[in-house]
Amino acid sequence: MSAQNRIPVGIIGASGYGGIQLVRLLLEHPLVDITYMGGSGSVGQNFADLYPHISHAVNLPIENIEPEEVADRAQVVFLSLPNGLASKIAPRLLAKGCKVLDLSADYRFTDLQVYESWYKETRTDGEVNSKAVYGLPEIYRDRIATANLVGCAGCYPTASLLALQPLLKQGLVDPSTIIIDAKSGTSGGGRQPKTNLLLAEADGSLGAYGIANHRHTPEIEQVCSDLAGQEVLVQFTPHLIPMIRGILSTVYAKLRDPGLVKDDILTIYKSFYRNSEWVQVLPKNIFPQTKWALGTNLCYLGVEVDPRTGRVIVVSAIDNLMKGQAAQAVQCMNIMMGWEESLALPKLTFYP
Amino acid sequence: MSAQNRIPVGIIGASGYGGIQLVRLLLEHPLVDITYMGGSGSVGQNFADLYPHISHAVNLPIENIEPEEVADRAQVVFLSLPNGLASKIAPRLLAKGCKVLDLSADYRFTDLQVYESWYKETRTDGEVNSKAVYGLPEIYRDRIATANLVGCAGCYPTASLLALQPLLKQGLVDPSTIIIDAKSGTSGGGRQPKTNLLLAEADGSLGAYGIANHRHTPEIEQVCSDLAGQEVLVQFTPHLIPMIRGILSTVYAKLRDPGLVKDDILTIYKSFYRNSEWVQVLPKNIFPQTKWALGTNLCYLGVEVDPRTGRVIVVSAIDNLMKGQAAQAVQCMNIMMGWEESLALPKLTFYP
Amino acid sequence: MSAQNRIPVGIIGASGYGGIQLVRLLLEHPLVDITYMGGSGSVGQNFADLYPHISHAVNLPIENIEPEEVADRAQVVFLSLPNGLASKIAPRLLAKGCKVLDLSADYRFTDLQVYESWYKETRTDGEVNSKAVYGLPEIYRDRIATANLVGCAGCYPTASLLALQPLLKQGLVDPSTIIIDAKSGTSGGGRQPKTNLLLAEADGSLGAYGIANHRHTPEIEQVCSDLAGQEVLVQFTPHLIPMIRGILSTVYAKLRDPGLVKDDILTIYKSFYRNSEWVQVLPKNIFPQTKWALGTNLCYLGVEVDPRTGRVIVVSAIDNLMKGQAAQAVQCMNIMMGWEESLALPKLTFYP
Amino acid sequence: MSAQNRIPVGIIGASGYGGIQLVRLLLEHPLVDITYMGGSGSVGQNFADLYPHISHAVNLPIENIEPEEVADRAQVVFLSLPNGLASKIAPRLLAKGCKVLDLSADYRFTDLQVYESWYKETRTDGEVNSKAVYGLPEIYRDRIATANLVGCAGCYPTASLLALQPLLKQGLVDPSTIIIDAKSGTSGGGRQPKTNLLLAEADGSLGAYGIANHRHTPEIEQVCSDLAGQEVLVQFTPHLIPMIRGILSTVYAKLRDPGLVKDDILTIYKSFYRNSEWVQVLPKNIFPQTKWALGTNLCYLGVEVDPRTGRVIVVSAIDNLMKGQAAQAVQCMNIMMGWEESLALPKLTFYP
């Protein structure tokens, strides 16, 4: 495709970590051109002032956010904003015919009351929301293909749901026993400076947070319930790890059939994800390191069964900013546009 | 007490991380003198050749391990050796009248068959083993006080058992629902160089290991069963974290009485550990960071109840080399010797 | 000395990293009681709200800063504030008879014009300033002993000056050839959140800053000139290292006498610091790691001579928050009060 | 070019960090196929047993090293072996018509006596060595283009020489005043486990090593002398930094003309590297972070002049395993083969 046939895309919220990943990925995408970058705090600065290392590859200013003007300049728009802002902007972009991919939580919930209750915000865009599709291709690929608005899956939900999907879809576990003990690098907290994210605070240490009340809980539960065909509550505990990128989810559940052994479950997982290029089920007795996924769109899964306790334990590793955020959004865009799903998605990290 | 009244103590296995902690702690202990340091690979070297930073404080060689000779020169002997070696040495030290504190797993099991099955070693010292006491003072203080042989608690078990004790002793949870998701710094793997412990491998990453088969499982189960008065199986999953020191244990269990709320459980914990100087139950909604415990003998506990799921979640933080190893051994020694329990035990980290 | 004879001390600026070190050190000091903690942003909070790990040891509020009131409640006052504030407060404390130790740059310069030029502040307390003594005991111990106001040495200057002192005092090097390439952990940037100090930004990376214009340059030059008896300009380049604490200074200079060899210089250093408990000159071919000094008041020095180039290279390691800040301030206090210089000063790190 | 026209390449020493980078880069190279991987310790294992994360992309065994057989299966061979081994193998590969790129030090020296003296090895392949070209394209591109044997530049030399080249070529500095203070992540030490490279040892700390005697010194001096047209001795001090990848070189030298200011030098650098795609001269007052270069073939340069001291300070950042090793080797191969120089060379990191 020649350059003039590339699709113009815009990024609103380009200056954060989600934004810089999108820029990085879209610069190497063969079918798009970045034509607009929007922000708030850094309007007027050049993107390369914020990220000098990228100055040889991009020369665009951070502009004000005027949705109609953005829509004039971009066919596809990525929103990478704090929760609560996308739902002010997306309807105006959609009205002008854009396809919209939102990286915040605004369009992840089918039931807006759940959103309002966990996010303490009032929403008035119910009709727009009702057309949004949850952006996790390995679960909702078909719906994404025809969507104009995708609420891209959260980082923890992506890692957790890919680990749980085969178990729930096939009814292998008792959903009331699901425990998700998740661990994330600090980039998930964003680039706005906060004391607890300082290297001096977060390095050399580890702690849990959001115990029993983290906002990704209802998001995980919504999809688990959909997969299981029954209402599911999960126990979800995130932890902050002294590293920049990566999420590891350690997922526990009781097997309904205590006769199932590790080889059975592994076979089920390998079969389930046989055609999923971005989910790698590891061989027996191999469990993932988060760094295996860094800079890629991959999710690695390791599976174990404990015959003593009758539990299955699945360990899932992703890059929180890639499969957990920006690369997954690009994957969704490829699907929405009818392109090859893997376009511009990295598949090999630089180890170590 | 004047210098000539200090007790002579020996350290067998002084060159590893357990050894250097013991040296560090015992150098500042007012009632002991280090009179012997033994090792294997580094015999003939001065301890300060291995750890130059300490040369201003200690000037002792690493000597061969001859138990009878050690017994002539030390009243109390710490064994900081790989599993399986202490049981060759301790009987000979005890026969010569020494008090012995073993930091390995050799003397932690009341049932040697359990040890033999999980550690793949044959043991012939059943009679000596039967007199060993499990070295976790907040659970077995009285027995430690009269013991000559203490098998000091493992690092993960210490963090996990202090978190579980009030629940199990008071029958508050269903023991079959216990899940322990534990995270440790890499110093737990020792100072012998291994590929997976290299900074280039372990930094910036996170993974689980020993899923469903880690050797600390039966150790935790033995004490849990003792506390609960019934046989308990636990789900225990350790993870390697990109930091040097510290363990965080996130412990899950179903409450038997779904009417119990967070304030109830917090009150129970505060009351339970009221007189335990080394266990700090944190205020409501505060959860520990591992770095709070670094360089101290403290265990910090944070407690949460999830009313949606009926689970209690306890988060426990220790320094794996201190409360999880060497400082706990010194605490046990203080108790065995009838001294003030807190002698030479650090209580305040240098934050951050 | 009985408790009622302890000296009351106050800390203004207790909530930052300098403050928490002071609190930690003074809590274990046998001759002082902390009677006052002052701050600005966190007034009204309890100190343990900011640092929950310390709640078992200290229960004091952060109070407003009213110098005269502070002076009523404390005989010795530590100021741990941003540059430019101490000079507003110290004169009022001194007028009321307090001894004052300032951890900022305000009282480090004999020539206030130098301060005003590098720190872009106007100063009107010239007379008070003229009585201030530079707080680096291994250089100015005698003057500190009789001072009421000490401007404690900066972190980089401490590491650099202790490395240079023997060379300059004995005229061994050409001062115009001095290059100081220094590396610091990020805690030197303080606890106020800043983007470049986030773990996500600073971890896994390394960069230089303040090249040719860092404010510690004139401070180092002032003392170098004093030691050399001639005006000295130095090349000073600091770097930010992905670690929390610690400074390493690599100092280069041309030897005036090309015949001097490593053994000569080592002998000179060992002799020079023979009676300096807190400066450890390492054996031949041993060079310090910053972690050797963590949590201690020590400075480790390693010395090399390159016969090919005629240069001496000295490597110096300290804990930037201890010998580079709070512990050195306590050392100065001990000297000012006529107490044993080493009171409450840690001498052994917990390795690793 | 169709798949059957790709050039077969072999990697001897595929299992180390240099090897995995080469594999990673060559898998995405459009004009080559990896047809052979050789090793020693891991012969018989599959490459994906060593690096499970890459199993979806490569399925090749580690084979014995039989040069003639390798030559039958590969037109281009990369040697990624410990120093001293390549010179046993390269002559046999060259005799069979292969092009050879060596990542070790064996073929970096024009004068074998220098090699023998610094590396303590005897060499008998003088004639082969005399035809080797030093593999740093920004200095020796033309010679590389016609070479059959390239001794790829070392990591520290690459960072240091790209910083120094404009100064030396244009005679702007006094070569006798050059000081290179370099800092490297620990992956430079390789994947063989060593105590000092353990996370528990190297994290949270910093130290110098090889002061006045590091083997990269003569390599830097050889090229500096060539650039300056006179014999140059440099002061080179490497440091080990608690991070995985990246080198920062801080280079100091006295300007011959004290009238030159920062803008002059910057202009010279920008002009000098105008056509060097892989060397990015940063804008005024911007200095590089090593992480900007991670996973790329880029070298970032920041330039400062200190008018007080008359020195120029250049800060250079690369990825030690990429521009400092494997990517530079691929760049050299592209040149040797007459291909577009930038083929398969990454140019954008994933920040942060």
mmCIF file of C-alpha atoms in Angstrom, chain B residues 11-254:
data_model
loop_
_atom_site.group_PDB
_atom_site.id
_atom_site.type_symbol
_atom_site.label_atom_id
_atom_site.label_comp_id
_atom_site.label_asym_id
_atom_site.label_seq_id
_atom_site.Cartn_x
_atom_site.Cartn_y
_atom_site.Cartn_z
ATOM 1 C CA ILE B 11 29.128 -20.480 63.332
ATOM 2 C CA ILE B 12 29.426 -23.408 60.968
ATOM 3 C CA GLY B 13 28.728 -22.183 57.468
ATOM 4 C CA ALA B 14 29.785 -18.604 58.085
ATOM 5 C CA SER B 15 30.468 -17.642 54.498
ATOM 6 C CA GLY B 16 26.918 -17.690 53.105
ATOM 7 C CA TYR B 17 24.189 -15.116 53.512
ATOM 8 C CA GLY B 18 22.899 -16.754 56.682
ATOM 9 C CA GLY B 19 26.412 -16.715 58.039
ATOM 10 C CA ILE B 20 27.133 -13.070 57.357
ATOM 11 C CA GLN B 21 23.857 -12.071 59.027
ATOM 12 C CA LEU B 22 24.758 -14.110 62.093
ATOM 13 C CA VAL B 23 28.214 -12.544 62.213
ATOM 14 C CA ARG B 24 26.703 -9.095 61.868
ATOM 15 C CA LEU B 25 24.162 -9.685 64.659
ATOM 16 C CA LEU B 26 26.450 -11.525 67.048
ATOM 17 C CA LEU B 27 29.211 -8.907 66.790
ATOM 18 C CA GLU B 28 26.823 -6.481 68.466
ATOM 19 C CA HIS B 29 25.435 -8.985 70.963
ATOM 20 C CA PRO B 30 26.466 -7.993 74.472
ATOM 21 C CA LEU B 31 26.616 -11.527 75.870
ATOM 22 C CA VAL B 32 28.443 -13.549 73.243
ATOM 23 C CA ASP B 33 31.797 -13.718 71.498
ATOM 24 C CA ILE B 34 32.276 -15.355 68.126
ATOM 25 C CA THR B 35 35.119 -17.779 68.732
ATOM 26 C CA TYR B 36 34.840 -19.992 65.693
ATOM 27 C CA MET B 37 33.812 -19.741 62.059
ATOM 28 C CA GLY B 38 33.669 -22.854 59.947
ATOM 29 C CA GLY B 39 33.150 -23.438 56.253
ATOM 30 C CA SER B 40 34.080 -25.696 53.427
ATOM 31 C CA GLY B 41 34.914 -24.008 50.132
ATOM 32 C CA SER B 42 36.617 -21.048 51.737
ATOM 33 C CA VAL B 43 38.674 -22.748 54.481
ATOM 34 C CA GLY B 44 41.888 -20.888 55.128
ATOM 35 C CA GLN B 45 40.598 -17.558 53.945
ATOM 36 C CA ASN B 46 39.916 -14.799 56.402
ATOM 37 C CA PHE B 47 36.244 -13.929 56.768
ATOM 38 C CA ALA B 48 37.116 -10.387 55.722
ATOM 39 C CA ASP B 49 38.510 -11.683 52.438
ATOM 40 C CA LEU B 50 34.986 -12.801 51.599
ATOM 41 C CA TYR B 51 33.352 -9.650 52.931
ATOM 42 C CA PRO B 52 35.901 -6.812 52.839
ATOM 43 C CA HIS B 53 33.428 -4.275 54.197
ATOM 44 C CA ILE B 54 33.515 -5.981 57.591
ATOM 45 C CA SER B 55 37.282 -6.087 57.992
ATOM 46 C CA HIS B 56 37.266 -3.295 60.567
ATOM 47 C CA ALA B 57 35.068 -5.378 62.854
ATOM 48 C CA VAL B 58 36.094 -8.992 62.562
ATOM 49 C CA ASN B 59 39.375 -10.779 62.015
ATOM 50 C CA LEU B 60 38.756 -14.523 62.055
ATOM 51 C CA PRO B 61 39.683 -17.288 59.614
ATOM 52 C CA ILE B 62 37.271 -19.760 58.057
ATOM 53 C CA GLU B 63 38.265 -23.070 59.595
ATOM 54 C CA ASN B 64 37.650 -26.715 58.896
ATOM 55 C CA ILE B 65 34.576 -28.261 60.462
ATOM 56 C CA GLU B 66 35.582 -30.645 63.241
ATOM 57 C CA PRO B 67 32.514 -30.891 65.477
ATOM 58 C CA GLU B 68 34.341 -32.012 68.602
ATOM 59 C CA GLU B 69 36.878 -29.240 68.260
ATOM 60 C CA VAL B 70 34.145 -26.707 67.650
ATOM 61 C CA ALA B 71 32.416 -27.958 70.776
ATOM 62 C CA ASP B 72 35.588 -27.329 72.764
ATOM 63 C CA ARG B 73 35.595 -23.720 71.652
ATOM 64 C CA ALA B 74 31.892 -22.795 71.664
ATOM 65 C CA GLN B 75 28.948 -23.315 73.999
ATOM 66 C CA VAL B 76 26.392 -22.366 71.387
ATOM 67 C CA VAL B 77 26.763 -23.365 67.749
ATOM 68 C CA PHE B 78 24.814 -22.069 64.767
ATOM 69 C CA LEU B 79 24.647 -24.321 61.714
ATOM 70 C CA SER B 80 24.095 -22.481 58.454
ATOM 71 C CA LEU B 81 24.596 -25.236 55.910
ATOM 72 C CA PRO B 82 22.798 -26.747 52.925
ATOM 73 C CA ASN B 83 20.012 -29.177 53.837
ATOM 74 C CA GLY B 84 21.226 -32.620 54.878
ATOM 75 C CA LEU B 85 24.521 -31.583 56.470
ATOM 76 C CA ALA B 86 23.395 -30.371 59.885
ATOM 77 C CA SER B 87 22.059 -33.793 60.805
ATOM 78 C CA LYS B 88 25.570 -35.162 60.379
ATOM 79 C CA ILE B 89 27.058 -32.580 62.722
ATOM 80 C CA ALA B 90 24.469 -31.629 65.310
ATOM 81 C CA PRO B 91 24.433 -34.988 67.139
ATOM 82 C CA ARG B 92 28.171 -34.732 67.759
ATOM 83 C CA LEU B 93 27.880 -31.173 69.049
ATOM 84 C CA LEU B 94 25.000 -32.077 71.332
ATOM 85 C CA ALA B 95 26.914 -35.063 72.661
ATOM 86 C CA LYS B 96 29.605 -32.643 73.771
ATOM 87 C CA GLY B 97 27.085 -30.437 75.574
ATOM 88 C CA CYS B 98 26.615 -27.628 73.054
ATOM 89 C CA LYS B 99 23.360 -25.894 72.407
ATOM 90 C CA VAL B 100 22.675 -26.051 68.690
ATOM 91 C CA LEU B 101 20.610 -23.842 66.388
ATOM 92 C CA ASP B 102 20.212 -25.166 62.877
ATOM 93 C CA LEU B 103 19.149 -22.810 60.083
ATOM 94 C CA SER B 104 18.554 -25.596 57.556
ATOM 95 C CA ALA B 105 15.496 -27.818 57.205
ATOM 96 C CA ASP B 106 17.075 -30.820 58.924
ATOM 97 C CA TYR B 107 15.458 -30.383 62.333
ATOM 98 C CA ARG B 108 12.150 -28.795 61.452
ATOM 99 C CA PHE B 109 10.090 -31.958 61.085
ATOM 100 C CA THR B 110 8.610 -34.011 63.901
ATOM 101 C CA ASP B 111 7.997 -36.844 61.448
ATOM 102 C CA LEU B 112 11.240 -37.760 59.741
ATOM 103 C CA GLN B 113 9.372 -39.621 57.038
ATOM 104 C CA VAL B 114 7.928 -36.347 55.879
ATOM 105 C CA TYR B 115 11.435 -34.905 55.711
ATOM 106 C CA GLU B 116 12.776 -37.916 53.872
ATOM 107 C CA SER B 117 9.961 -37.870 51.366
ATOM 108 C CA TRP B 118 10.198 -34.153 50.509
ATOM 109 C CA TYR B 119 13.985 -33.780 50.820
ATOM 110 C CA LYS B 120 14.980 -37.120 49.272
ATOM 111 C CA GLU B 121 17.466 -37.879 52.036
ATOM 112 C CA THR B 122 17.751 -40.788 54.452
ATOM 113 C CA ARG B 123 18.085 -39.898 58.104
ATOM 114 C CA THR B 124 19.474 -42.020 60.892
ATOM 115 C CA ASP B 125 19.327 -39.524 63.740
ATOM 116 C CA GLY B 126 15.743 -40.104 64.767
ATOM 117 C CA GLU B 127 16.407 -39.870 68.480
ATOM 118 C CA VAL B 128 18.206 -36.561 68.213
ATOM 119 C CA ASN B 129 15.507 -35.284 65.864
ATOM 120 C CA SER B 130 12.788 -36.207 68.356
ATOM 121 C CA LYS B 131 14.233 -33.702 70.820
ATOM 122 C CA ALA B 132 14.477 -30.857 68.336
ATOM 123 C CA VAL B 133 12.103 -27.925 68.718
ATOM 124 C CA TYR B 134 10.731 -25.867 65.833
ATOM 125 C CA GLY B 135 12.301 -22.453 66.115
ATOM 126 C CA LEU B 136 9.481 -19.960 65.754
ATOM 127 C CA PRO B 137 9.252 -18.212 69.133
ATOM 128 C CA GLU B 138 5.859 -16.624 68.619
ATOM 129 C CA ILE B 139 4.446 -20.161 68.409
ATOM 130 C CA TYR B 140 6.784 -22.392 70.404
ATOM 131 C CA ARG B 141 8.519 -20.028 72.830
ATOM 132 C CA ASP B 142 8.121 -22.302 75.843
ATOM 133 C CA ARG B 143 9.564 -25.341 74.171
ATOM 134 C CA ILE B 144 12.459 -23.342 72.786
ATOM 135 C CA ALA B 145 13.286 -22.179 76.296
ATOM 136 C CA THR B 146 14.196 -25.683 77.374
ATOM 137 C CA ALA B 147 15.582 -27.022 74.109
ATOM 138 C CA ASN B 148 19.183 -27.883 73.315
ATOM 139 C CA LEU B 149 18.474 -28.281 69.629
ATOM 140 C CA VAL B 150 16.351 -25.868 67.647
ATOM 141 C CA GLY B 151 15.472 -26.312 64.003
ATOM 142 C CA CYS B 152 14.904 -22.682 63.096
ATOM 143 C CA ALA B 153 11.793 -22.016 61.028
ATOM 144 C CA GLY B 154 12.127 -21.491 57.284
ATOM 145 C CA CYS B 155 11.689 -18.056 55.748
ATOM 146 C CA TYR B 156 8.395 -18.662 53.923
ATOM 147 C CA PRO B 157 6.953 -20.652 56.854
ATOM 148 C CA THR B 158 7.763 -17.832 59.275
ATOM 149 C CA ALA B 159 5.931 -15.229 57.217
ATOM 150 C CA SER B 160 3.027 -17.547 56.495
ATOM 151 C CA LEU B 161 2.543 -19.043 59.946
ATOM 152 C CA LEU B 162 2.585 -15.711 61.765
ATOM 153 C CA ALA B 163 -0.153 -14.598 59.376
ATOM 154 C CA LEU B 164 -2.231 -17.739 59.947
ATOM 155 C CA GLN B 165 -1.759 -18.407 63.638
ATOM 156 C CA PRO B 166 -4.672 -16.379 65.081
ATOM 157 C CA LEU B 167 -7.071 -17.728 62.466
ATOM 158 C CA LEU B 168 -6.133 -21.342 63.018
ATOM 159 C CA LYS B 169 -5.832 -21.267 66.784
ATOM 160 C CA GLN B 170 -9.272 -19.749 67.081
ATOM 161 C CA GLY B 171 -10.838 -21.900 64.403
ATOM 162 C CA LEU B 172 -11.954 -18.883 62.386
ATOM 163 C CA VAL B 173 -11.308 -20.281 58.930
ATOM 164 C CA ASP B 174 -11.860 -23.430 56.943
ATOM 165 C CA PRO B 175 -8.319 -24.834 56.722
ATOM 166 C CA SER B 176 -9.018 -26.522 53.408
ATOM 167 C CA THR B 177 -9.336 -23.122 51.758
ATOM 168 C CA ILE B 178 -5.927 -21.775 52.712
ATOM 169 C CA ILE B 179 -3.881 -20.381 49.844
ATOM 170 C CA ILE B 180 -0.488 -18.825 50.456
ATOM 171 C CA ASP B 181 0.861 -16.777 47.588
ATOM 172 C CA ALA B 182 4.380 -15.833 48.681
ATOM 173 C CA LYS B 183 7.005 -13.591 47.139
ATOM 174 C CA SER B 184 10.699 -13.496 48.015
ATOM 175 C CA GLY B 185 13.821 -11.571 47.155
ATOM 176 C CA THR B 186 16.622 -13.514 45.511
ATOM 177 C CA SER B 187 18.944 -13.691 48.512
ATOM 178 C CA GLY B 188 16.830 -16.635 49.640
ATOM 179 C CA GLY B 189 18.577 -18.589 46.915
ATOM 180 C CA GLY B 190 21.940 -18.203 48.598
ATOM 181 C CA ARG B 191 25.338 -16.943 47.523
ATOM 182 C CA GLN B 192 26.354 -19.877 45.352
ATOM 183 C CA PRO B 193 26.170 -18.506 41.808
ATOM 184 C CA LYS B 194 23.270 -19.836 39.726
ATOM 185 C CA THR B 195 22.113 -18.594 36.348
ATOM 186 C CA ASN B 196 18.549 -17.810 37.391
ATOM 187 C CA LEU B 197 19.787 -15.643 40.271
ATOM 188 C CA LEU B 198 21.999 -13.432 38.104
ATOM 189 C CA LEU B 199 20.950 -9.811 38.044
ATOM 190 C CA ALA B 200 20.762 -10.015 34.255
ATOM 191 C CA GLU B 201 18.211 -12.830 34.572
ATOM 192 C CA ALA B 202 16.245 -11.958 37.701
ATOM 193 C CA ASP B 203 16.049 -8.176 37.499
ATOM 194 C CA GLY B 204 13.092 -6.540 35.806
ATOM 195 C CA SER B 205 11.148 -9.773 35.992
ATOM 196 C CA LEU B 206 9.018 -12.018 38.146
ATOM 197 C CA GLY B 207 8.036 -15.670 38.086
ATOM 198 C CA ALA B 208 6.544 -18.462 40.172
ATOM 199 C CA TYR B 209 8.469 -21.616 41.029
ATOM 200 C CA GLY B 210 7.980 -24.803 43.020
ATOM 201 C CA ILE B 211 4.249 -24.646 42.328
ATOM 202 C CA ALA B 212 2.480 -27.435 44.212
ATOM 203 C CA ASN B 213 5.773 -28.990 45.256
ATOM 204 C CA HIS B 214 7.939 -26.528 47.196
ATOM 205 C CA ARG B 215 9.596 -28.053 50.245
ATOM 206 C CA HIS B 216 8.288 -25.426 52.593
ATOM 207 C CA THR B 217 4.791 -26.818 52.041
ATOM 208 C CA PRO B 218 5.015 -29.725 54.492
ATOM 209 C CA GLU B 219 6.743 -27.502 57.034
ATOM 210 C CA ILE B 220 3.876 -25.017 56.912
ATOM 211 C CA GLU B 221 1.362 -27.848 57.037
ATOM 212 C CA GLN B 222 2.968 -29.436 60.088
ATOM 213 C CA VAL B 223 2.615 -26.277 62.147
ATOM 214 C CA CYS B 224 -0.793 -25.362 60.735
ATOM 215 C CA SER B 225 -2.033 -28.805 61.696
ATOM 216 C CA ASP B 226 -0.623 -28.361 65.165
ATOM 217 C CA LEU B 227 -2.307 -24.961 65.508
ATOM 218 C CA ALA B 228 -5.641 -26.131 64.090
ATOM 219 C CA GLY B 229 -5.744 -29.426 65.898
ATOM 220 C CA GLN B 230 -6.525 -31.183 62.649
ATOM 221 C CA GLU B 231 -4.615 -32.153 59.548
ATOM 222 C CA VAL B 232 -4.226 -29.168 57.251
ATOM 223 C CA LEU B 233 -3.129 -29.079 53.620
ATOM 224 C CA VAL B 234 -2.185 -25.713 52.172
ATOM 225 C CA GLN B 235 -1.719 -24.374 48.670
ATOM 226 C CA PHE B 236 1.663 -22.713 48.697
ATOM 227 C CA THR B 237 3.174 -20.879 45.716
ATOM 228 C CA PRO B 238 6.462 -18.983 45.989
ATOM 229 C CA HIS B 239 7.599 -16.336 43.531
ATOM 230 C CA LEU B 240 11.010 -14.826 42.876
ATOM 231 C CA ILE B 241 10.947 -11.012 43.023
ATOM 232 C CA PRO B 242 13.581 -8.651 41.571
ATOM 233 C CA MET B 243 14.884 -7.448 44.921
ATOM 234 C CA ILE B 244 17.550 -8.644 47.312
ATOM 235 C CA ARG B 245 15.767 -9.179 50.619
ATOM 236 C CA GLY B 246 12.245 -9.502 51.919
ATOM 237 C CA ILE B 247 9.283 -11.853 51.823
ATOM 238 C CA LEU B 248 5.654 -10.937 51.382
ATOM 239 C CA SER B 249 3.068 -13.626 52.032
ATOM 240 C CA THR B 250 -0.480 -13.004 50.856
ATOM 241 C CA VAL B 251 -2.668 -15.495 52.666
ATOM 242 C CA TYR B 252 -6.279 -16.297 51.746
ATOM 243 C CA ALA B 253 -8.864 -18.359 53.639
ATOM 244 C CA LYS B 254 -12.648 -18.634 53.881
#
